[in-house]
Amino acid sequence: MEHPIYHALLFGPPGAGKSTQAEYLMQHWNLAAISTGKLLREQIAAGTPIGLRVREVLARGELVDDALMIEILRAWLAAISPDNGFLLDGFPRTIPQAQALDEILAELHRPLSAVIDLRLSVSEAVHRLGGRRICYGNGPDEIIHINDEAAIARCLERGGLLVQRPDDLPNVIVKRLAVYEAETEPLINYYRARGIAHRVDASGERAQVAARILSAVEGIDHPPPVW
Ligand code: AP5
């Protein structure tokens, strides 16, 4: 099915499901997508100068400085073909980042068309993040929840290793949620005033959340997709 070329961003607290939904939406809407958190973790894993510079910042649950994040985004956006839409997951997180994004998109003549504002309770976010483990080794990485005994058994059977993100430790989750509330959440007013923000309930099954996003942005009812 043909879709408009979306210039969209996913907004929401840690654990809201931004990256989970980004993976689905980029396929569905044929978008280039960037997760700034994932990109930073890749830099850390590879031990690059950027990785060394930001490792402790992520481990503390704080935000990386605006200048570096804006430089990363500018380079990424400039490389996207005009025929391709894009989806930002985790950017902007501060007012200076939002202002810089506007300037970059104005230069590129690619204004934002949708802001997807995922809403989730603190208790559900803590449940998702506190229980998140990544199964590494002998196959693709798999994200699982510690309550999912079948997934844990599958991971161990394939010889995988269960790893916790350093910023998913309880004290860091609390810090990340506080940073979100103080520095990022107020940004939604910046976009709401323009009439491009869509508030979406991010609780429930992944497919239900995806259906709510599609329905809100496209303005027509969607059933939950096969996940
Ligand atoms: P980032 O990786 O973006 O972390 P975050 O925003 O804290 O978000 P998460 O990745 O934990 O959650 P998410 O909303 O993407 O949800 P997910 O789909 O993963 O950033 C990490 C760090 O990088 C930041 O703290 C900061 O230091 C730095 N950084 C990044 N961007 C920056 C910027 N612009 N400026 C400055 N610093 C920046 O899902 C979470 C869990 O829930 C998963 O286990 C998933 O499987 C599960 N889940 C998802 N949906 C559902 C569902 N519907 N039901 C049940 N479980 C679900």
PDB file of C-alpha atoms and ligand atoms in Angstrom:
ATOM      1  CA  MET A   1       0.000   0.000   0.000  1.00  0.00           C
ATOM      2  CA  GLU A   2       1.224   3.531  -0.845  1.00  0.00           C
ATOM      3  CA  HIS A   3       1.803   5.780   2.156  1.00  0.00           C
ATOM      4  CA  PRO A   4       2.554   9.481   2.388  1.00  0.00           C
ATOM      5  CA  ILE A   5       6.201  10.329   3.099  1.00  0.00           C
ATOM      6  CA  TYR A   6       6.172  10.753   6.865  1.00  0.00           C
ATOM      7  CA  HIS A   7       8.652  12.899   8.764  1.00  0.00           C
ATOM      8  CA  ALA A   8       7.889  11.636  12.232  1.00  0.00           C
ATOM      9  CA  LEU A   9       9.257  11.372  15.711  1.00  0.00           C
ATOM     10  CA  LEU A  10       8.471   9.018  18.570  1.00  0.00           C
ATOM     11  CA  PHE A  11       8.201  10.648  21.917  1.00  0.00           C
ATOM     12  CA  GLY A  12       7.690   9.032  25.327  1.00  0.00           C
ATOM     13  CA  PRO A  13       9.299   8.004  28.603  1.00  0.00           C
ATOM     14  CA  PRO A  14      11.901   5.255  28.949  1.00  0.00           C
ATOM     15  CA  GLY A  15      10.076   1.951  28.509  1.00  0.00           C
ATOM     16  CA  ALA A  16       7.176   3.416  26.509  1.00  0.00           C
ATOM     17  CA  GLY A  17       8.107   1.185  23.566  1.00  0.00           C
ATOM     18  CA  LYS A  18       9.662   3.763  21.227  1.00  0.00           C
ATOM     19  CA  SER A  19      12.240   1.370  19.760  1.00  0.00           C
ATOM     20  CA  THR A  20       9.793  -1.539  19.627  1.00  0.00           C
ATOM     21  CA  GLN A  21       7.267   0.517  17.675  1.00  0.00           C
ATOM     22  CA  ALA A  22       9.983   2.158  15.538  1.00  0.00           C
ATOM     23  CA  GLU A  23      10.996  -1.259  14.181  1.00  0.00           C
ATOM     24  CA  TYR A  24       7.414  -1.916  13.100  1.00  0.00           C
ATOM     25  CA  LEU A  25       6.682   1.581  11.752  1.00  0.00           C
ATOM     26  CA  MET A  26       9.848   1.832   9.672  1.00  0.00           C
ATOM     27  CA  GLN A  27       8.799  -1.310   7.795  1.00  0.00           C
ATOM     28  CA  HIS A  28       5.139  -0.371   7.552  1.00  0.00           C
ATOM     29  CA  TRP A  29       5.698   3.204   6.360  1.00  0.00           C
ATOM     30  CA  ASN A  30       8.979   2.494   4.571  1.00  0.00           C
ATOM     31  CA  LEU A  31      10.976   4.978   6.616  1.00  0.00           C
ATOM     32  CA  ALA A  32      14.615   5.436   7.498  1.00  0.00           C
ATOM     33  CA  ALA A  33      14.788   5.271  11.293  1.00  0.00           C
ATOM     34  CA  ILE A  34      17.339   6.212  13.906  1.00  0.00           C
ATOM     35  CA  SER A  35      17.409   5.328  17.601  1.00  0.00           C
ATOM     36  CA  THR A  36      19.870   7.725  19.203  1.00  0.00           C
ATOM     37  CA  GLY A  37      20.147   5.474  22.281  1.00  0.00           C
ATOM     38  CA  LYS A  38      20.968   2.431  20.134  1.00  0.00           C
ATOM     39  CA  LEU A  39      23.476   4.433  18.112  1.00  0.00           C
ATOM     40  CA  LEU A  40      25.237   5.562  21.310  1.00  0.00           C
ATOM     41  CA  ARG A  41      25.300   1.990  22.688  1.00  0.00           C
ATOM     42  CA  GLU A  42      26.896   0.818  19.430  1.00  0.00           C
ATOM     43  CA  GLN A  43      29.579   3.502  19.803  1.00  0.00           C
ATOM     44  CA  ILE A  44      30.190   2.342  23.388  1.00  0.00           C
ATOM     45  CA  ALA A  45      30.413  -1.325  22.354  1.00  0.00           C
ATOM     46  CA  ALA A  46      32.881  -0.452  19.583  1.00  0.00           C
ATOM     47  CA  GLY A  47      35.017   1.647  21.966  1.00  0.00           C
ATOM     48  CA  THR A  48      35.028   4.670  19.630  1.00  0.00           C
ATOM     49  CA  PRO A  49      35.993   8.152  20.902  1.00  0.00           C
ATOM     50  CA  ILE A  50      32.279   9.037  21.059  1.00  0.00           C
ATOM     51  CA  GLY A  51      31.583   5.790  22.919  1.00  0.00           C
ATOM     52  CA  LEU A  52      34.282   6.492  25.502  1.00  0.00           C
ATOM     53  CA  ARG A  53      32.963  10.028  25.933  1.00  0.00           C
ATOM     54  CA  VAL A  54      29.332   8.992  26.572  1.00  0.00           C
ATOM     55  CA  ARG A  55      29.634   5.633  28.369  1.00  0.00           C
ATOM     56  CA  GLU A  56      29.462   6.998  31.908  1.00  0.00           C
ATOM     57  CA  VAL A  57      26.729   9.476  30.986  1.00  0.00           C
ATOM     58  CA  LEU A  58      24.430   6.647  29.826  1.00  0.00           C
ATOM     59  CA  ALA A  59      25.333   4.494  32.832  1.00  0.00           C
ATOM     60  CA  ARG A  60      24.232   7.343  35.123  1.00  0.00           C
ATOM     61  CA  GLY A  61      20.941   7.784  33.252  1.00  0.00           C
ATOM     62  CA  GLU A  62      21.759  11.360  32.272  1.00  0.00           C
ATOM     63  CA  LEU A  63      21.522  13.015  28.868  1.00  0.00           C
ATOM     64  CA  VAL A  64      24.424  13.305  26.470  1.00  0.00           C
ATOM     65  CA  ASP A  65      25.305  16.936  25.661  1.00  0.00           C
ATOM     66  CA  ASP A  66      23.157  18.685  23.084  1.00  0.00           C
ATOM     67  CA  ALA A  67      26.031  19.704  20.792  1.00  0.00           C
ATOM     68  CA  LEU A  68      27.103  16.104  20.165  1.00  0.00           C
ATOM     69  CA  MET A  69      23.543  14.830  19.672  1.00  0.00           C
ATOM     70  CA  ILE A  70      22.714  17.647  17.244  1.00  0.00           C
ATOM     71  CA  GLU A  71      25.874  16.955  15.236  1.00  0.00           C
ATOM     72  CA  ILE A  72      24.946  13.254  15.004  1.00  0.00           C
ATOM     73  CA  LEU A  73      21.383  14.030  13.910  1.00  0.00           C
ATOM     74  CA  ARG A  74      22.426  16.639  11.378  1.00  0.00           C
ATOM     75  CA  ALA A  75      24.748  14.172   9.628  1.00  0.00           C
ATOM     76  CA  TRP A  76      22.146  11.399   9.696  1.00  0.00           C
ATOM     77  CA  LEU A  77      19.293  13.529   8.322  1.00  0.00           C
ATOM     78  CA  ALA A  78      21.430  15.039   5.564  1.00  0.00           C
ATOM     79  CA  ALA A  79      22.184  11.550   4.245  1.00  0.00           C
ATOM     80  CA  ILE A  80      18.536  10.480   3.806  1.00  0.00           C
ATOM     81  CA  SER A  81      17.188  10.411   0.274  1.00  0.00           C
ATOM     82  CA  PRO A  82      14.334  12.913  -0.355  1.00  0.00           C
ATOM     83  CA  ASP A  83      12.207   9.945  -1.524  1.00  0.00           C
ATOM     84  CA  ASN A  84      12.435   8.404   1.923  1.00  0.00           C
ATOM     85  CA  GLY A  85      10.535   9.484   5.013  1.00  0.00           C
ATOM     86  CA  PHE A  86      12.173   9.288   8.412  1.00  0.00           C
ATOM     87  CA  LEU A  87      11.415   8.355  11.996  1.00  0.00           C
ATOM     88  CA  LEU A  88      13.361   9.678  14.988  1.00  0.00           C
ATOM     89  CA  ASP A  89      13.388   7.546  18.143  1.00  0.00           C
ATOM     90  CA  GLY A  90      14.872   9.356  21.134  1.00  0.00           C
ATOM     91  CA  PHE A  91      15.546  12.750  19.571  1.00  0.00           C
ATOM     92  CA  PRO A  92      14.892  15.527  20.513  1.00  0.00           C
ATOM     93  CA  ARG A  93      15.075  15.325  24.316  1.00  0.00           C
ATOM     94  CA  THR A  94      15.657  18.972  25.183  1.00  0.00           C
ATOM     95  CA  ILE A  95      14.418  22.350  23.934  1.00  0.00           C
ATOM     96  CA  PRO A  96      17.795  23.179  22.283  1.00  0.00           C
ATOM     97  CA  GLN A  97      17.625  19.829  20.440  1.00  0.00           C
ATOM     98  CA  ALA A  98      14.064  20.561  19.284  1.00  0.00           C
ATOM     99  CA  GLN A  99      15.061  24.034  18.070  1.00  0.00           C
ATOM    100  CA  ALA A 100      18.110  22.654  16.253  1.00  0.00           C
ATOM    101  CA  LEU A 101      15.927  19.975  14.645  1.00  0.00           C
ATOM    102  CA  ASP A 102      13.578  22.670  13.324  1.00  0.00           C
ATOM    103  CA  GLU A 103      16.505  24.559  11.822  1.00  0.00           C
ATOM    104  CA  ILE A 104      17.977  21.449  10.188  1.00  0.00           C
ATOM    105  CA  LEU A 105      14.605  20.370   8.778  1.00  0.00           C
ATOM    106  CA  ALA A 106      13.944  23.903   7.461  1.00  0.00           C
ATOM    107  CA  GLU A 107      17.312  23.833   5.661  1.00  0.00           C
ATOM    108  CA  LEU A 108      16.375  20.460   4.179  1.00  0.00           C
ATOM    109  CA  HIS A 109      12.803  21.619   3.338  1.00  0.00           C
ATOM    110  CA  ARG A 110      11.474  18.601   5.223  1.00  0.00           C
ATOM    111  CA  PRO A 111       9.124  19.809   7.998  1.00  0.00           C
ATOM    112  CA  LEU A 112       7.926  17.397  10.663  1.00  0.00           C
ATOM    113  CA  SER A 113       4.555  15.831   9.840  1.00  0.00           C
ATOM    114  CA  ALA A 114       3.813  13.753  12.950  1.00  0.00           C
ATOM    115  CA  VAL A 115       4.854  13.508  16.585  1.00  0.00           C
ATOM    116  CA  ILE A 116       3.756  10.251  18.220  1.00  0.00           C
ATOM    117  CA  ASP A 117       3.382  10.911  21.936  1.00  0.00           C
ATOM    118  CA  LEU A 118       3.460   7.526  23.711  1.00  0.00           C
ATOM    119  CA  ARG A 119       1.933   7.559  27.183  1.00  0.00           C
ATOM    120  CA  LEU A 120       2.728   4.930  29.832  1.00  0.00           C
ATOM    121  CA  SER A 121       2.370   4.814  33.615  1.00  0.00           C
ATOM    122  CA  VAL A 122       5.541   4.940  35.696  1.00  0.00           C
ATOM    123  CA  SER A 123       4.729   1.551  37.257  1.00  0.00           C
ATOM    124  CA  GLU A 124       4.433  -0.157  33.849  1.00  0.00           C
ATOM    125  CA  ALA A 125       7.633   1.539  32.623  1.00  0.00           C
ATOM    126  CA  VAL A 126       9.508   0.316  35.713  1.00  0.00           C
ATOM    127  CA  HIS A 127       8.096  -3.203  35.216  1.00  0.00           C
ATOM    128  CA  ARG A 128       9.239  -3.319  31.566  1.00  0.00           C
ATOM    129  CA  LEU A 129      12.693  -1.801  32.130  1.00  0.00           C
ATOM    130  CA  GLY A 130      13.452  -3.570  35.409  1.00  0.00           C
ATOM    131  CA  GLY A 131      12.624  -6.939  33.818  1.00  0.00           C
ATOM    132  CA  ARG A 132      14.358  -6.352  30.482  1.00  0.00           C
ATOM    133  CA  ARG A 133      17.188  -8.739  29.608  1.00  0.00           C
ATOM    134  CA  ILE A 134      18.977  -9.170  26.308  1.00  0.00           C
ATOM    135  CA  CYS A 135      19.823 -12.671  25.117  1.00  0.00           C
ATOM    136  CA  TYR A 136      23.208 -12.492  23.351  1.00  0.00           C
ATOM    137  CA  GLY A 137      25.005 -15.168  21.397  1.00  0.00           C
ATOM    138  CA  ASN A 138      24.347 -17.936  18.874  1.00  0.00           C
ATOM    139  CA  GLY A 139      21.795 -16.020  16.824  1.00  0.00           C
ATOM    140  CA  PRO A 140      20.173 -12.623  16.703  1.00  0.00           C
ATOM    141  CA  ASP A 141      19.935 -10.643  19.952  1.00  0.00           C
ATOM    142  CA  GLU A 142      16.553 -11.120  21.585  1.00  0.00           C
ATOM    143  CA  ILE A 143      14.945  -8.824  24.133  1.00  0.00           C
ATOM    144  CA  ILE A 144      13.003 -10.707  26.775  1.00  0.00           C
ATOM    145  CA  HIS A 145      11.372 -10.116  30.148  1.00  0.00           C
ATOM    146  CA  ILE A 146      12.581 -12.017  33.207  1.00  0.00           C
ATOM    147  CA  ASN A 147       9.019 -13.183  33.878  1.00  0.00           C
ATOM    148  CA  ASP A 148       8.959 -14.956  30.505  1.00  0.00           C
ATOM    149  CA  GLU A 149      10.295 -18.355  31.575  1.00  0.00           C
ATOM    150  CA  ALA A 150       9.880 -19.922  28.126  1.00  0.00           C
ATOM    151  CA  ALA A 151      11.982 -17.193  26.493  1.00  0.00           C
ATOM    152  CA  ILE A 152      14.682 -17.566  29.156  1.00  0.00           C
ATOM    153  CA  ALA A 153      14.768 -21.343  28.618  1.00  0.00           C
ATOM    154  CA  ARG A 154      15.054 -20.829  24.823  1.00  0.00           C
ATOM    155  CA  CYS A 155      17.932 -18.406  25.337  1.00  0.00           C
ATOM    156  CA  LEU A 156      19.851 -20.774  27.627  1.00  0.00           C
ATOM    157  CA  GLU A 157      19.190 -23.758  25.315  1.00  0.00           C
ATOM    158  CA  ARG A 158      20.791 -21.930  22.407  1.00  0.00           C
ATOM    159  CA  GLY A 159      23.805 -21.128  24.597  1.00  0.00           C
ATOM    160  CA  GLY A 160      22.881 -17.458  24.889  1.00  0.00           C
ATOM    161  CA  LEU A 161      23.859 -15.129  27.685  1.00  0.00           C
ATOM    162  CA  LEU A 162      21.290 -12.991  29.535  1.00  0.00           C
ATOM    163  CA  VAL A 163      22.541  -9.445  29.966  1.00  0.00           C
ATOM    164  CA  GLN A 164      20.998  -6.396  31.620  1.00  0.00           C
ATOM    165  CA  ARG A 165      21.533  -2.904  30.185  1.00  0.00           C
ATOM    166  CA  PRO A 166      23.625  -0.917  32.721  1.00  0.00           C
ATOM    167  CA  ASP A 167      20.968   1.805  32.663  1.00  0.00           C
ATOM    168  CA  ASP A 168      18.227  -0.707  33.522  1.00  0.00           C
ATOM    169  CA  LEU A 169      19.471  -1.021  37.125  1.00  0.00           C
ATOM    170  CA  PRO A 170      16.771   0.198  39.547  1.00  0.00           C
ATOM    171  CA  ASN A 171      18.473   3.438  40.652  1.00  0.00           C
ATOM    172  CA  VAL A 172      19.275   4.372  37.047  1.00  0.00           C
ATOM    173  CA  ILE A 173      15.704   3.683  35.883  1.00  0.00           C
ATOM    174  CA  VAL A 174      14.487   6.124  38.550  1.00  0.00           C
ATOM    175  CA  LYS A 175      17.023   8.700  37.320  1.00  0.00           C
ATOM    176  CA  ARG A 176      16.062   8.243  33.637  1.00  0.00           C
ATOM    177  CA  LEU A 177      12.366   8.694  34.430  1.00  0.00           C
ATOM    178  CA  ALA A 178      13.145  11.842  36.452  1.00  0.00           C
ATOM    179  CA  VAL A 179      15.297  13.272  33.643  1.00  0.00           C
ATOM    180  CA  TYR A 180      12.493  12.548  31.179  1.00  0.00           C
ATOM    181  CA  GLU A 181       9.926  14.322  33.331  1.00  0.00           C
ATOM    182  CA  ALA A 182      12.141  17.364  33.916  1.00  0.00           C
ATOM    183  CA  GLU A 183      13.822  17.838  30.539  1.00  0.00           C
ATOM    184  CA  THR A 184      11.920  16.007  27.819  1.00  0.00           C
ATOM    185  CA  GLU A 185       8.241  15.806  28.713  1.00  0.00           C
ATOM    186  CA  PRO A 186       7.745  19.614  28.543  1.00  0.00           C
ATOM    187  CA  LEU A 187       8.753  19.422  24.871  1.00  0.00           C
ATOM    188  CA  ILE A 188       5.399  17.949  23.938  1.00  0.00           C
ATOM    189  CA  ASN A 189       3.834  21.395  24.385  1.00  0.00           C
ATOM    190  CA  TYR A 190       6.267  22.673  21.766  1.00  0.00           C
ATOM    191  CA  TYR A 191       4.715  20.277  19.255  1.00  0.00           C
ATOM    192  CA  ARG A 192       1.139  20.265  20.508  1.00  0.00           C
ATOM    193  CA  ALA A 193       0.854  23.952  19.666  1.00  0.00           C
ATOM    194  CA  ARG A 194       1.516  23.054  16.013  1.00  0.00           C
ATOM    195  CA  GLY A 195      -1.258  20.463  15.868  1.00  0.00           C
ATOM    196  CA  ILE A 196       1.004  17.596  14.778  1.00  0.00           C
ATOM    197  CA  ALA A 197       1.158  15.686  18.102  1.00  0.00           C
ATOM    198  CA  HIS A 198      -0.841  12.447  18.469  1.00  0.00           C
ATOM    199  CA  ARG A 199      -1.271  11.168  22.004  1.00  0.00           C
ATOM    200  CA  VAL A 200      -1.250   7.347  22.101  1.00  0.00           C
ATOM    201  CA  ASP A 201      -1.864   4.962  25.003  1.00  0.00           C
ATOM    202  CA  ALA A 202       1.284   2.773  25.073  1.00  0.00           C
ATOM    203  CA  SER A 203      -0.074   0.141  27.483  1.00  0.00           C
ATOM    204  CA  GLY A 204      -1.178  -3.327  26.409  1.00  0.00           C
ATOM    205  CA  GLU A 205       0.123  -5.630  23.694  1.00  0.00           C
ATOM    206  CA  ARG A 206       2.679  -4.331  21.181  1.00  0.00           C
ATOM    207  CA  ALA A 207       0.301  -4.938  18.259  1.00  0.00           C
ATOM    208  CA  GLN A 208      -2.476  -2.994  19.992  1.00  0.00           C
ATOM    209  CA  VAL A 209      -0.137  -0.056  20.506  1.00  0.00           C
ATOM    210  CA  ALA A 210       0.900  -0.205  16.825  1.00  0.00           C
ATOM    211  CA  ALA A 211      -2.773  -0.165  15.775  1.00  0.00           C
ATOM    212  CA  ARG A 212      -3.402   2.895  17.958  1.00  0.00           C
ATOM    213  CA  ILE A 213      -0.437   4.696  16.375  1.00  0.00           C
ATOM    214  CA  LEU A 214      -1.527   3.906  12.807  1.00  0.00           C
ATOM    215  CA  SER A 215      -5.112   4.914  13.570  1.00  0.00           C
ATOM    216  CA  ALA A 216      -4.043   8.198  15.171  1.00  0.00           C
ATOM    217  CA  VAL A 217      -1.604   9.254  12.454  1.00  0.00           C
ATOM    218  CA  GLU A 218      -3.525   8.017   9.406  1.00  0.00           C
ATOM    219  CA  GLY A 219      -6.926   9.042  10.776  1.00  0.00           C
ATOM    220  CA  ILE A 220      -8.559   5.709   9.906  1.00  0.00           C
ATOM    221  CA  ASP A 221      -9.202   2.705  12.141  1.00  0.00           C
ATOM    222  CA  HIS A 222      -6.601  -0.065  12.023  1.00  0.00           C
ATOM    223  CA  PRO A 223      -6.904  -3.531  13.554  1.00  0.00           C
ATOM    224  CA  PRO A 224      -3.818  -4.786  15.446  1.00  0.00           C
ATOM    225  CA  PRO A 225      -1.253  -6.028  12.897  1.00  0.00           C
ATOM    226  CA  VAL A 226       0.163  -9.544  13.035  1.00  0.00           C
ATOM    227  CA  TRP A 227       3.255  -9.094  15.221  1.00  0.00           C
TER     228      TRP A 227
HETATM  229  P1  AP5 B   1      17.369   5.139  24.767  1.00  0.00           P
HETATM  230  O1  AP5 B   1      17.930   3.856  24.357  1.00  0.00           O
HETATM  231  O2  AP5 B   1      16.570   5.919  23.796  1.00  0.00           O
HETATM  232  O3  AP5 B   1      16.603   4.865  26.105  1.00  0.00           O
HETATM  233  P2  AP5 B   1      15.178   5.335  26.663  1.00  0.00           P
HETATM  234  O4  AP5 B   1      14.518   6.478  26.015  1.00  0.00           O
HETATM  235  O5  AP5 B   1      15.392   5.439  28.112  1.00  0.00           O
HETATM  236  O6  AP5 B   1      14.290   4.218  26.160  1.00  0.00           O
HETATM  237  P3  AP5 B   1      14.313   2.654  26.176  1.00  0.00           P
HETATM  238  O7  AP5 B   1      15.133   2.193  25.009  1.00  0.00           O
HETATM  239  O8  AP5 B   1      14.633   2.023  27.468  1.00  0.00           O
HETATM  240  O9  AP5 B   1      12.765   2.483  25.976  1.00  0.00           O
HETATM  241  P4  AP5 B   1      11.845   2.641  24.682  1.00  0.00           P
HETATM  242  O10 AP5 B   1      10.797   3.660  24.910  1.00  0.00           O
HETATM  243  O11 AP5 B   1      12.646   2.718  23.417  1.00  0.00           O
HETATM  244  O12 AP5 B   1      11.133   1.256  24.774  1.00  0.00           O
HETATM  245  P5  AP5 B   1      11.578  -0.150  24.163  1.00  0.00           P
HETATM  246  O13 AP5 B   1      10.923  -0.356  22.864  1.00  0.00           O
HETATM  247  O14 AP5 B   1      13.067  -0.274  24.243  1.00  0.00           O
HETATM  248  O15 AP5 B   1      18.529   6.117  25.301  1.00  0.00           O
HETATM  249  C1  AP5 B   1      19.494   5.640  26.211  1.00  0.00           C
HETATM  250  C2  AP5 B   1      20.343   6.792  26.699  1.00  0.00           C
HETATM  251  O16 AP5 B   1      21.039   7.397  25.602  1.00  0.00           O
HETATM  252  C3  AP5 B   1      19.617   7.959  27.373  1.00  0.00           C
HETATM  253  O17 AP5 B   1      19.341   7.696  28.722  1.00  0.00           O
HETATM  254  C4  AP5 B   1      20.649   9.078  27.188  1.00  0.00           C
HETATM  255  O18 AP5 B   1      21.715   8.921  28.111  1.00  0.00           O
HETATM  256  C5  AP5 B   1      21.202   8.795  25.806  1.00  0.00           C
HETATM  257  N1  AP5 B   1      20.476   9.520  24.749  1.00  0.00           N
HETATM  258  C6  AP5 B   1      19.732   8.963  23.747  1.00  0.00           C
HETATM  259  N2  AP5 B   1      19.213   9.920  22.963  1.00  0.00           N
HETATM  260  C7  AP5 B   1      19.637  11.107  23.474  1.00  0.00           C
HETATM  261  C8  AP5 B   1      19.424  12.457  23.108  1.00  0.00           C
HETATM  262  N3  AP5 B   1      18.664  12.786  22.071  1.00  0.00           N
HETATM  263  N4  AP5 B   1      19.987  13.417  23.880  1.00  0.00           N
HETATM  264  C9  AP5 B   1      20.767  13.114  24.939  1.00  0.00           C
HETATM  265  N5  AP5 B   1      21.015  11.844  25.338  1.00  0.00           N
HETATM  266  C10 AP5 B   1      20.455  10.855  24.616  1.00  0.00           C
HETATM  267  O19 AP5 B   1      10.873  -1.106  25.225  1.00  0.00           O
HETATM  268  C11 AP5 B   1      11.312  -1.176  26.552  1.00  0.00           C
HETATM  269  C12 AP5 B   1      11.057  -2.599  27.063  1.00  0.00           C
HETATM  270  O20 AP5 B   1       9.660  -2.843  27.084  1.00  0.00           O
HETATM  271  C13 AP5 B   1      11.657  -3.688  26.160  1.00  0.00           C
HETATM  272  O21 AP5 B   1      12.071  -4.752  26.956  1.00  0.00           O
HETATM  273  C14 AP5 B   1      10.482  -4.095  25.264  1.00  0.00           C
HETATM  274  O22 AP5 B   1      10.587  -5.423  24.812  1.00  0.00           O
HETATM  275  C15 AP5 B   1       9.324  -3.922  26.225  1.00  0.00           C
HETATM  276  N6  AP5 B   1       8.061  -3.543  25.559  1.00  0.00           N
HETATM  277  C16 AP5 B   1       7.900  -2.644  24.560  1.00  0.00           C
HETATM  278  N7  AP5 B   1       6.589  -2.535  24.242  1.00  0.00           N
HETATM  279  C17 AP5 B   1       5.921  -3.371  25.075  1.00  0.00           C
HETATM  280  C18 AP5 B   1       4.541  -3.700  25.249  1.00  0.00           C
HETATM  281  N8  AP5 B   1       3.578  -3.128  24.505  1.00  0.00           N
HETATM  282  N9  AP5 B   1       4.212  -4.599  26.209  1.00  0.00           N
HETATM  283  C19 AP5 B   1       5.175  -5.176  26.970  1.00  0.00           C
HETATM  284  N10 AP5 B   1       6.506  -4.917  26.865  1.00  0.00           N
HETATM  285  C20 AP5 B   1       6.863  -4.008  25.924  1.00  0.00           C
END
